[in-house]
Amino acid sequence: MNQNLKHKIFLLLKKLILIAVFLFVFTFLEIYWAMGSFSERMSSGCLDCSFFDDAYLMSVFTTIFLTIVFLFLTLIKNKYLQIGLEFICLIFLWFLWDYGIFVDRESAWSTYLLNEEIMYTLSFSFFPILVLSTVMLVALHYILKKL
């Protein structure tokens, strides 16, 4: 194998690992920041499941899925489009996880309408999602540019 190919594979692996680590850490932080107030409430789907377990598994699934998506998005040459699509993917997936936690740990035990669930989830998660997704994407692209 020639040196150039080895170097490209090494850089790809570094990018892959870096993206995965960023996604895991920031997803875990976002879930705890946005939905941490529900950490002491029981899950309606699994009475023995802890909030930590839920946050950990959601972070793992997000890491696997979005690492693949972000890797494909690196093929887009227009950086603004690439970052915009990454931002949309993060917002959508994080909001979906937050909504799932809200439904599982709060609204399943009460009577909420769908629009109320969405509004409550939005009120809890808007700021954490906005801040953490912005910080993550700026830091990730800054570091990836240095590679």
Short mmCIF file of N, CA and C in Angstrom, two decimals:
data_model
loop_
_atom_site.label_atom_id
_atom_site.label_comp_id
_atom_site.label_asym_id
_atom_site.label_seq_id
_atom_site.Cartn_x
_atom_site.Cartn_y
_atom_site.Cartn_z
N MET A 1 0.85 -1.18 0.00
CA MET A 1 0.00 0.00 0.00
C MET A 1 0.90 1.24 0.00
N ASN A 2 0.57 2.20 -0.85
CA ASN A 2 1.45 3.36 -0.88
C ASN A 2 1.16 4.31 0.29
N GLN A 3 2.10 5.17 0.56
CA GLN A 3 2.02 6.06 1.72
C GLN A 3 0.85 7.04 1.63
N ASN A 4 0.56 7.51 0.43
CA ASN A 4 -0.52 8.47 0.26
C ASN A 4 -1.87 7.86 0.65
N LEU A 5 -2.09 6.63 0.25
CA LEU A 5 -3.34 5.94 0.58
C LEU A 5 -3.43 5.69 2.09
N LYS A 6 -2.33 5.28 2.69
CA LYS A 6 -2.29 5.07 4.15
C LYS A 6 -2.62 6.37 4.88
N HIS A 7 -2.04 7.45 4.41
CA HIS A 7 -2.29 8.75 5.03
C HIS A 7 -3.76 9.14 4.91
N LYS A 8 -4.38 8.91 3.76
CA LYS A 8 -5.80 9.24 3.56
C LYS A 8 -6.70 8.39 4.45
N ILE A 9 -6.36 7.12 4.58
CA ILE A 9 -7.14 6.24 5.46
C ILE A 9 -7.00 6.68 6.91
N PHE A 10 -5.79 7.05 7.31
CA PHE A 10 -5.54 7.52 8.67
C PHE A 10 -6.34 8.80 8.95
N LEU A 11 -6.34 9.73 8.01
CA LEU A 11 -7.11 10.97 8.18
C LEU A 11 -8.60 10.70 8.25
N LEU A 12 -9.10 9.78 7.45
CA LEU A 12 -10.51 9.42 7.48
C LEU A 12 -10.89 8.82 8.82
N LEU A 13 -10.04 7.95 9.35
CA LEU A 13 -10.30 7.36 10.67
C LEU A 13 -10.27 8.41 11.77
N LYS A 14 -9.33 9.34 11.69
CA LYS A 14 -9.28 10.43 12.67
C LYS A 14 -10.55 11.26 12.62
N LYS A 15 -11.02 11.58 11.41
CA LYS A 15 -12.26 12.34 11.26
C LYS A 15 -13.44 11.56 11.83
N LEU A 16 -13.50 10.29 11.50
CA LEU A 16 -14.59 9.44 11.95
C LEU A 16 -14.64 9.38 13.47
N ILE A 17 -13.51 9.16 14.10
CA ILE A 17 -13.45 9.09 15.57
C ILE A 17 -13.78 10.43 16.19
N LEU A 18 -13.26 11.50 15.64
CA LEU A 18 -13.53 12.83 16.16
C LEU A 18 -15.01 13.17 16.07
N ILE A 19 -15.62 12.91 14.94
CA ILE A 19 -17.05 13.17 14.77
C ILE A 19 -17.85 12.34 15.77
N ALA A 20 -17.51 11.07 15.92
CA ALA A 20 -18.23 10.19 16.83
C ALA A 20 -18.12 10.66 18.28
N VAL A 21 -16.93 11.03 18.70
CA VAL A 21 -16.74 11.49 20.08
C VAL A 21 -17.53 12.78 20.32
N PHE A 22 -17.45 13.73 19.41
CA PHE A 22 -18.20 14.97 19.55
C PHE A 22 -19.70 14.70 19.64
N LEU A 23 -20.20 13.86 18.74
CA LEU A 23 -21.63 13.56 18.74
C LEU A 23 -22.08 12.89 20.03
N PHE A 24 -21.30 11.94 20.52
CA PHE A 24 -21.69 11.26 21.75
C PHE A 24 -21.72 12.22 22.93
N VAL A 25 -20.64 12.96 23.12
CA VAL A 25 -20.53 13.86 24.27
C VAL A 25 -21.60 14.95 24.22
N PHE A 26 -21.75 15.58 23.08
CA PHE A 26 -22.72 16.68 22.99
C PHE A 26 -24.16 16.19 23.06
N THR A 27 -24.45 15.01 22.54
CA THR A 27 -25.80 14.46 22.66
C THR A 27 -26.12 14.15 24.11
N PHE A 28 -25.18 13.54 24.79
CA PHE A 28 -25.37 13.21 26.20
C PHE A 28 -25.59 14.49 27.03
N LEU A 29 -24.77 15.50 26.78
CA LEU A 29 -24.92 16.77 27.48
C LEU A 29 -26.27 17.43 27.18
N GLU A 30 -26.69 17.39 25.93
CA GLU A 30 -27.95 18.02 25.55
C GLU A 30 -29.13 17.33 26.23
N ILE A 31 -29.12 16.02 26.27
CA ILE A 31 -30.22 15.30 26.91
C ILE A 31 -30.29 15.64 28.40
N TYR A 32 -29.14 15.65 29.06
CA TYR A 32 -29.15 15.97 30.48
C TYR A 32 -29.51 17.43 30.74
N TRP A 33 -29.03 18.34 29.91
CA TRP A 33 -29.35 19.75 30.11
C TRP A 33 -30.83 20.01 29.85
N ALA A 34 -31.35 19.50 28.77
CA ALA A 34 -32.73 19.79 28.40
C ALA A 34 -33.75 19.01 29.23
N MET A 35 -33.49 17.75 29.45
CA MET A 35 -34.49 16.88 30.08
C MET A 35 -34.08 16.37 31.46
N GLY A 36 -33.03 16.92 32.01
CA GLY A 36 -32.54 16.48 33.31
C GLY A 36 -33.55 16.65 34.43
N SER A 37 -34.48 17.57 34.28
CA SER A 37 -35.49 17.76 35.32
C SER A 37 -36.43 16.56 35.43
N PHE A 38 -36.44 15.69 34.43
CA PHE A 38 -37.27 14.49 34.47
C PHE A 38 -36.49 13.25 34.88
N SER A 39 -35.25 13.43 35.33
CA SER A 39 -34.39 12.29 35.63
C SER A 39 -34.87 11.47 36.82
N GLU A 40 -35.57 12.07 37.72
CA GLU A 40 -36.05 11.36 38.90
C GLU A 40 -37.41 10.70 38.68
N ARG A 41 -38.05 11.00 37.57
CA ARG A 41 -39.37 10.43 37.28
C ARG A 41 -39.21 9.05 36.64
N MET A 42 -40.19 8.21 36.90
CA MET A 42 -40.16 6.85 36.35
C MET A 42 -40.52 6.87 34.88
N SER A 43 -39.91 5.97 34.15
CA SER A 43 -40.23 5.77 32.75
C SER A 43 -41.51 4.96 32.65
N SER A 44 -42.40 5.36 31.77
CA SER A 44 -43.65 4.61 31.62
C SER A 44 -43.44 3.35 30.80
N GLY A 45 -42.39 3.31 30.00
CA GLY A 45 -42.12 2.15 29.16
C GLY A 45 -41.29 1.08 29.85
N CYS A 46 -40.50 1.48 30.84
CA CYS A 46 -39.61 0.53 31.53
C CYS A 46 -39.43 1.05 32.95
N LEU A 47 -40.13 0.44 33.87
CA LEU A 47 -40.13 0.95 35.25
C LEU A 47 -38.78 0.84 35.94
N ASP A 48 -37.91 -0.05 35.45
CA ASP A 48 -36.59 -0.22 36.05
C ASP A 48 -35.49 0.57 35.36
N CYS A 49 -35.81 1.23 34.25
CA CYS A 49 -34.79 1.94 33.47
C CYS A 49 -34.47 3.29 34.11
N SER A 50 -33.19 3.58 34.18
CA SER A 50 -32.77 4.87 34.74
C SER A 50 -32.66 5.91 33.61
N PHE A 51 -32.68 7.15 34.00
CA PHE A 51 -32.52 8.23 33.04
C PHE A 51 -31.15 8.16 32.39
N PHE A 52 -30.14 7.82 33.18
CA PHE A 52 -28.78 7.69 32.64
C PHE A 52 -28.74 6.65 31.53
N ASP A 53 -29.38 5.50 31.75
CA ASP A 53 -29.40 4.45 30.72
C ASP A 53 -30.05 4.95 29.44
N ASP A 54 -31.17 5.66 29.59
CA ASP A 54 -31.86 6.21 28.42
C ASP A 54 -30.96 7.20 27.67
N ALA A 55 -30.34 8.11 28.42
CA ALA A 55 -29.47 9.12 27.80
C ALA A 55 -28.28 8.45 27.13
N TYR A 56 -27.72 7.45 27.77
CA TYR A 56 -26.57 6.74 27.21
C TYR A 56 -26.94 6.04 25.90
N LEU A 57 -28.04 5.30 25.91
CA LEU A 57 -28.45 4.58 24.70
C LEU A 57 -28.82 5.54 23.57
N MET A 58 -29.50 6.63 23.89
CA MET A 58 -29.83 7.62 22.87
C MET A 58 -28.58 8.23 22.28
N SER A 59 -27.59 8.46 23.13
CA SER A 59 -26.32 9.02 22.65
C SER A 59 -25.58 8.04 21.75
N VAL A 60 -25.62 6.77 22.10
CA VAL A 60 -24.96 5.76 21.27
C VAL A 60 -25.64 5.67 19.90
N PHE A 61 -26.96 5.60 19.89
CA PHE A 61 -27.69 5.51 18.62
C PHE A 61 -27.46 6.77 17.76
N THR A 62 -27.48 7.93 18.40
CA THR A 62 -27.23 9.17 17.68
C THR A 62 -25.82 9.18 17.10
N THR A 63 -24.86 8.73 17.88
CA THR A 63 -23.47 8.70 17.43
C THR A 63 -23.32 7.82 16.20
N ILE A 64 -23.88 6.65 16.24
CA ILE A 64 -23.75 5.74 15.10
C ILE A 64 -24.42 6.32 13.86
N PHE A 65 -25.66 6.76 14.01
CA PHE A 65 -26.41 7.27 12.87
C PHE A 65 -25.81 8.56 12.30
N LEU A 66 -25.59 9.54 13.16
CA LEU A 66 -25.13 10.84 12.66
C LEU A 66 -23.66 10.83 12.24
N THR A 67 -22.86 9.94 12.76
CA THR A 67 -21.48 9.84 12.28
C THR A 67 -21.48 9.44 10.81
N ILE A 68 -22.31 8.49 10.47
CA ILE A 68 -22.42 8.07 9.07
C ILE A 68 -22.96 9.22 8.22
N VAL A 69 -24.01 9.89 8.70
CA VAL A 69 -24.59 11.01 7.96
C VAL A 69 -23.57 12.13 7.79
N PHE A 70 -22.89 12.50 8.87
CA PHE A 70 -21.91 13.59 8.81
C PHE A 70 -20.74 13.24 7.89
N LEU A 71 -20.36 11.96 7.89
CA LEU A 71 -19.28 11.54 7.01
C LEU A 71 -19.68 11.72 5.55
N PHE A 72 -20.91 11.36 5.21
CA PHE A 72 -21.38 11.57 3.85
C PHE A 72 -21.52 13.06 3.54
N LEU A 73 -21.90 13.85 4.54
CA LEU A 73 -22.05 15.28 4.31
C LEU A 73 -20.71 15.97 4.08
N THR A 74 -19.60 15.34 4.49
CA THR A 74 -18.29 15.94 4.22
C THR A 74 -17.98 15.95 2.72
N LEU A 75 -18.73 15.16 1.95
CA LEU A 75 -18.53 15.14 0.51
C LEU A 75 -19.09 16.40 -0.17
N ILE A 76 -19.94 17.13 0.54
CA ILE A 76 -20.49 18.37 0.00
C ILE A 76 -19.42 19.44 0.05
N LYS A 77 -19.15 20.06 -1.07
CA LYS A 77 -18.08 21.06 -1.15
C LYS A 77 -18.50 22.41 -0.57
N ASN A 78 -19.78 22.75 -0.67
CA ASN A 78 -20.29 24.01 -0.13
C ASN A 78 -20.40 23.87 1.39
N LYS A 79 -19.49 24.51 2.12
CA LYS A 79 -19.43 24.39 3.58
C LYS A 79 -20.69 24.91 4.26
N TYR A 80 -21.30 25.97 3.72
CA TYR A 80 -22.51 26.52 4.33
C TYR A 80 -23.66 25.53 4.22
N LEU A 81 -23.78 24.88 3.09
CA LEU A 81 -24.82 23.86 2.91
C LEU A 81 -24.54 22.66 3.81
N GLN A 82 -23.30 22.25 3.88
CA GLN A 82 -22.92 21.12 4.72
C GLN A 82 -23.25 21.40 6.18
N ILE A 83 -22.84 22.54 6.69
CA ILE A 83 -23.08 22.88 8.09
C ILE A 83 -24.59 23.06 8.34
N GLY A 84 -25.29 23.64 7.39
CA GLY A 84 -26.73 23.79 7.53
C GLY A 84 -27.45 22.45 7.62
N LEU A 85 -27.05 21.50 6.80
CA LEU A 85 -27.67 20.17 6.85
C LEU A 85 -27.31 19.44 8.15
N GLU A 86 -26.07 19.60 8.61
CA GLU A 86 -25.68 19.00 9.88
C GLU A 86 -26.49 19.61 11.03
N PHE A 87 -26.66 20.91 10.98
CA PHE A 87 -27.44 21.63 12.00
C PHE A 87 -28.88 21.12 12.03
N ILE A 88 -29.48 20.97 10.87
CA ILE A 88 -30.86 20.48 10.78
C ILE A 88 -30.96 19.05 11.31
N CYS A 89 -30.01 18.21 10.95
CA CYS A 89 -30.02 16.82 11.44
C CYS A 89 -29.91 16.77 12.96
N LEU A 90 -29.00 17.56 13.52
CA LEU A 90 -28.84 17.61 14.98
C LEU A 90 -30.10 18.10 15.66
N ILE A 91 -30.64 19.20 15.19
CA ILE A 91 -31.84 19.77 15.80
C ILE A 91 -32.98 18.77 15.77
N PHE A 92 -33.19 18.17 14.61
CA PHE A 92 -34.29 17.23 14.47
C PHE A 92 -34.13 16.03 15.39
N LEU A 93 -32.96 15.42 15.38
CA LEU A 93 -32.75 14.21 16.18
C LEU A 93 -32.77 14.52 17.67
N TRP A 94 -32.12 15.58 18.09
CA TRP A 94 -32.12 15.92 19.51
C TRP A 94 -33.52 16.27 19.99
N PHE A 95 -34.28 17.01 19.18
CA PHE A 95 -35.65 17.34 19.58
C PHE A 95 -36.48 16.06 19.67
N LEU A 96 -36.28 15.14 18.74
CA LEU A 96 -37.01 13.87 18.76
C LEU A 96 -36.70 13.08 20.04
N TRP A 97 -35.44 13.02 20.44
CA TRP A 97 -35.08 12.34 21.69
C TRP A 97 -35.70 13.05 22.89
N ASP A 98 -35.63 14.38 22.91
CA ASP A 98 -36.20 15.13 24.03
C ASP A 98 -37.71 14.91 24.11
N TYR A 99 -38.35 14.89 22.96
CA TYR A 99 -39.79 14.64 22.92
C TYR A 99 -40.09 13.24 23.47
N GLY A 100 -39.30 12.26 23.07
CA GLY A 100 -39.49 10.90 23.57
C GLY A 100 -39.35 10.81 25.08
N ILE A 101 -38.37 11.50 25.62
CA ILE A 101 -38.18 11.51 27.08
C ILE A 101 -39.35 12.19 27.75
N PHE A 102 -39.80 13.32 27.22
CA PHE A 102 -40.93 14.03 27.82
C PHE A 102 -42.18 13.15 27.82
N VAL A 103 -42.44 12.51 26.71
CA VAL A 103 -43.61 11.64 26.62
C VAL A 103 -43.47 10.46 27.58
N ASP A 104 -42.29 9.86 27.62
CA ASP A 104 -42.06 8.68 28.44
C ASP A 104 -42.12 8.98 29.94
N ARG A 105 -41.56 10.09 30.35
CA ARG A 105 -41.41 10.36 31.78
C ARG A 105 -42.38 11.39 32.34
N GLU A 106 -43.12 12.08 31.48
CA GLU A 106 -44.05 13.09 31.98
C GLU A 106 -45.45 12.91 31.42
N SER A 107 -45.60 13.05 30.13
CA SER A 107 -46.96 13.10 29.58
C SER A 107 -47.66 11.75 29.59
N ALA A 108 -46.93 10.65 29.63
CA ALA A 108 -47.57 9.33 29.70
C ALA A 108 -48.31 9.13 31.02
N TRP A 109 -47.89 9.88 32.04
CA TRP A 109 -48.52 9.77 33.34
C TRP A 109 -49.63 10.81 33.53
N SER A 110 -49.92 11.57 32.50
CA SER A 110 -50.90 12.63 32.60
C SER A 110 -51.69 12.71 31.30
N THR A 111 -52.41 13.81 31.14
CA THR A 111 -53.22 13.98 29.92
C THR A 111 -52.74 15.22 29.18
N TYR A 112 -51.86 15.02 28.25
CA TYR A 112 -51.35 16.10 27.40
C TYR A 112 -51.84 15.87 25.98
N LEU A 113 -52.18 16.93 25.30
CA LEU A 113 -52.46 16.85 23.88
C LEU A 113 -51.15 16.88 23.12
N LEU A 114 -51.16 16.44 21.86
CA LEU A 114 -49.93 16.40 21.06
C LEU A 114 -49.28 17.78 20.97
N ASN A 115 -50.07 18.81 20.69
CA ASN A 115 -49.47 20.14 20.57
C ASN A 115 -48.91 20.64 21.91
N GLU A 116 -49.52 20.22 23.02
CA GLU A 116 -48.97 20.58 24.33
C GLU A 116 -47.65 19.86 24.58
N GLU A 117 -47.57 18.58 24.20
CA GLU A 117 -46.31 17.85 24.34
C GLU A 117 -45.20 18.51 23.54
N ILE A 118 -45.51 18.89 22.33
CA ILE A 118 -44.51 19.53 21.46
C ILE A 118 -44.08 20.88 22.05
N MET A 119 -45.03 21.65 22.52
CA MET A 119 -44.70 22.97 23.08
C MET A 119 -43.88 22.85 24.37
N TYR A 120 -44.26 21.91 25.24
CA TYR A 120 -43.49 21.72 26.46
C TYR A 120 -42.06 21.25 26.14
N THR A 121 -41.96 20.30 25.22
CA THR A 121 -40.63 19.82 24.83
C THR A 121 -39.81 20.95 24.23
N LEU A 122 -40.43 21.76 23.40
CA LEU A 122 -39.75 22.90 22.81
C LEU A 122 -39.29 23.88 23.88
N SER A 123 -40.13 24.12 24.89
CA SER A 123 -39.76 25.06 25.95
C SER A 123 -38.58 24.54 26.77
N PHE A 124 -38.50 23.23 26.96
CA PHE A 124 -37.39 22.66 27.72
C PHE A 124 -36.11 22.56 26.89
N SER A 125 -36.25 22.32 25.60
CA SER A 125 -35.06 21.97 24.82
C SER A 125 -34.58 23.01 23.82
N PHE A 126 -35.30 24.09 23.62
CA PHE A 126 -34.90 25.08 22.61
C PHE A 126 -33.50 25.63 22.88
N PHE A 127 -33.29 26.16 24.06
CA PHE A 127 -32.00 26.79 24.38
C PHE A 127 -30.84 25.77 24.40
N PRO A 128 -30.99 24.62 25.08
CA PRO A 128 -29.89 23.65 25.06
C PRO A 128 -29.55 23.17 23.65
N ILE A 129 -30.56 22.92 22.83
CA ILE A 129 -30.29 22.48 21.46
C ILE A 129 -29.58 23.56 20.67
N LEU A 130 -30.06 24.77 20.77
CA LEU A 130 -29.46 25.88 20.03
C LEU A 130 -28.00 26.09 20.43
N VAL A 131 -27.74 26.15 21.71
CA VAL A 131 -26.38 26.42 22.20
C VAL A 131 -25.44 25.26 21.88
N LEU A 132 -25.83 24.06 22.24
CA LEU A 132 -24.92 22.92 22.08
C LEU A 132 -24.69 22.54 20.62
N SER A 133 -25.70 22.65 19.78
CA SER A 133 -25.49 22.33 18.37
C SER A 133 -24.58 23.36 17.71
N THR A 134 -24.74 24.61 18.07
CA THR A 134 -23.88 25.65 17.52
C THR A 134 -22.44 25.46 17.97
N VAL A 135 -22.24 25.26 19.26
CA VAL A 135 -20.89 25.07 19.80
C VAL A 135 -20.26 23.82 19.19
N MET A 136 -21.02 22.74 19.11
CA MET A 136 -20.47 21.50 18.59
C MET A 136 -20.05 21.65 17.14
N LEU A 137 -20.90 22.23 16.30
CA LEU A 137 -20.56 22.33 14.88
C LEU A 137 -19.41 23.29 14.63
N VAL A 138 -19.37 24.39 15.37
CA VAL A 138 -18.26 25.32 15.21
C VAL A 138 -16.95 24.66 15.64
N ALA A 139 -16.95 24.02 16.79
CA ALA A 139 -15.73 23.35 17.28
C ALA A 139 -15.32 22.20 16.36
N LEU A 140 -16.29 21.42 15.93
CA LEU A 140 -15.99 20.28 15.07
C LEU A 140 -15.38 20.72 13.75
N HIS A 141 -15.96 21.73 13.13
CA HIS A 141 -15.43 22.18 11.84
C HIS A 141 -14.10 22.91 12.01
N TYR A 142 -13.90 23.58 13.11
CA TYR A 142 -12.62 24.22 13.37
C TYR A 142 -11.52 23.16 13.50
N ILE A 143 -11.81 22.11 14.25
CA ILE A 143 -10.81 21.06 14.45
C ILE A 143 -10.60 20.26 13.16
N LEU A 144 -11.68 19.96 12.44
CA LEU A 144 -11.55 19.20 11.19
C LEU A 144 -10.76 19.98 10.14
N LYS A 145 -10.89 21.30 10.18
CA LYS A 145 -10.14 22.13 9.23
C LYS A 145 -8.64 22.06 9.51
N LYS A 146 -8.30 21.86 10.77
CA LYS A 146 -6.88 21.79 11.17
C LYS A 146 -6.24 20.46 10.78
N LEU A 147 -7.06 19.43 10.53
CA LEU A 147 -6.51 18.10 10.18
C LEU A 147 -5.91 18.10 8.78
#
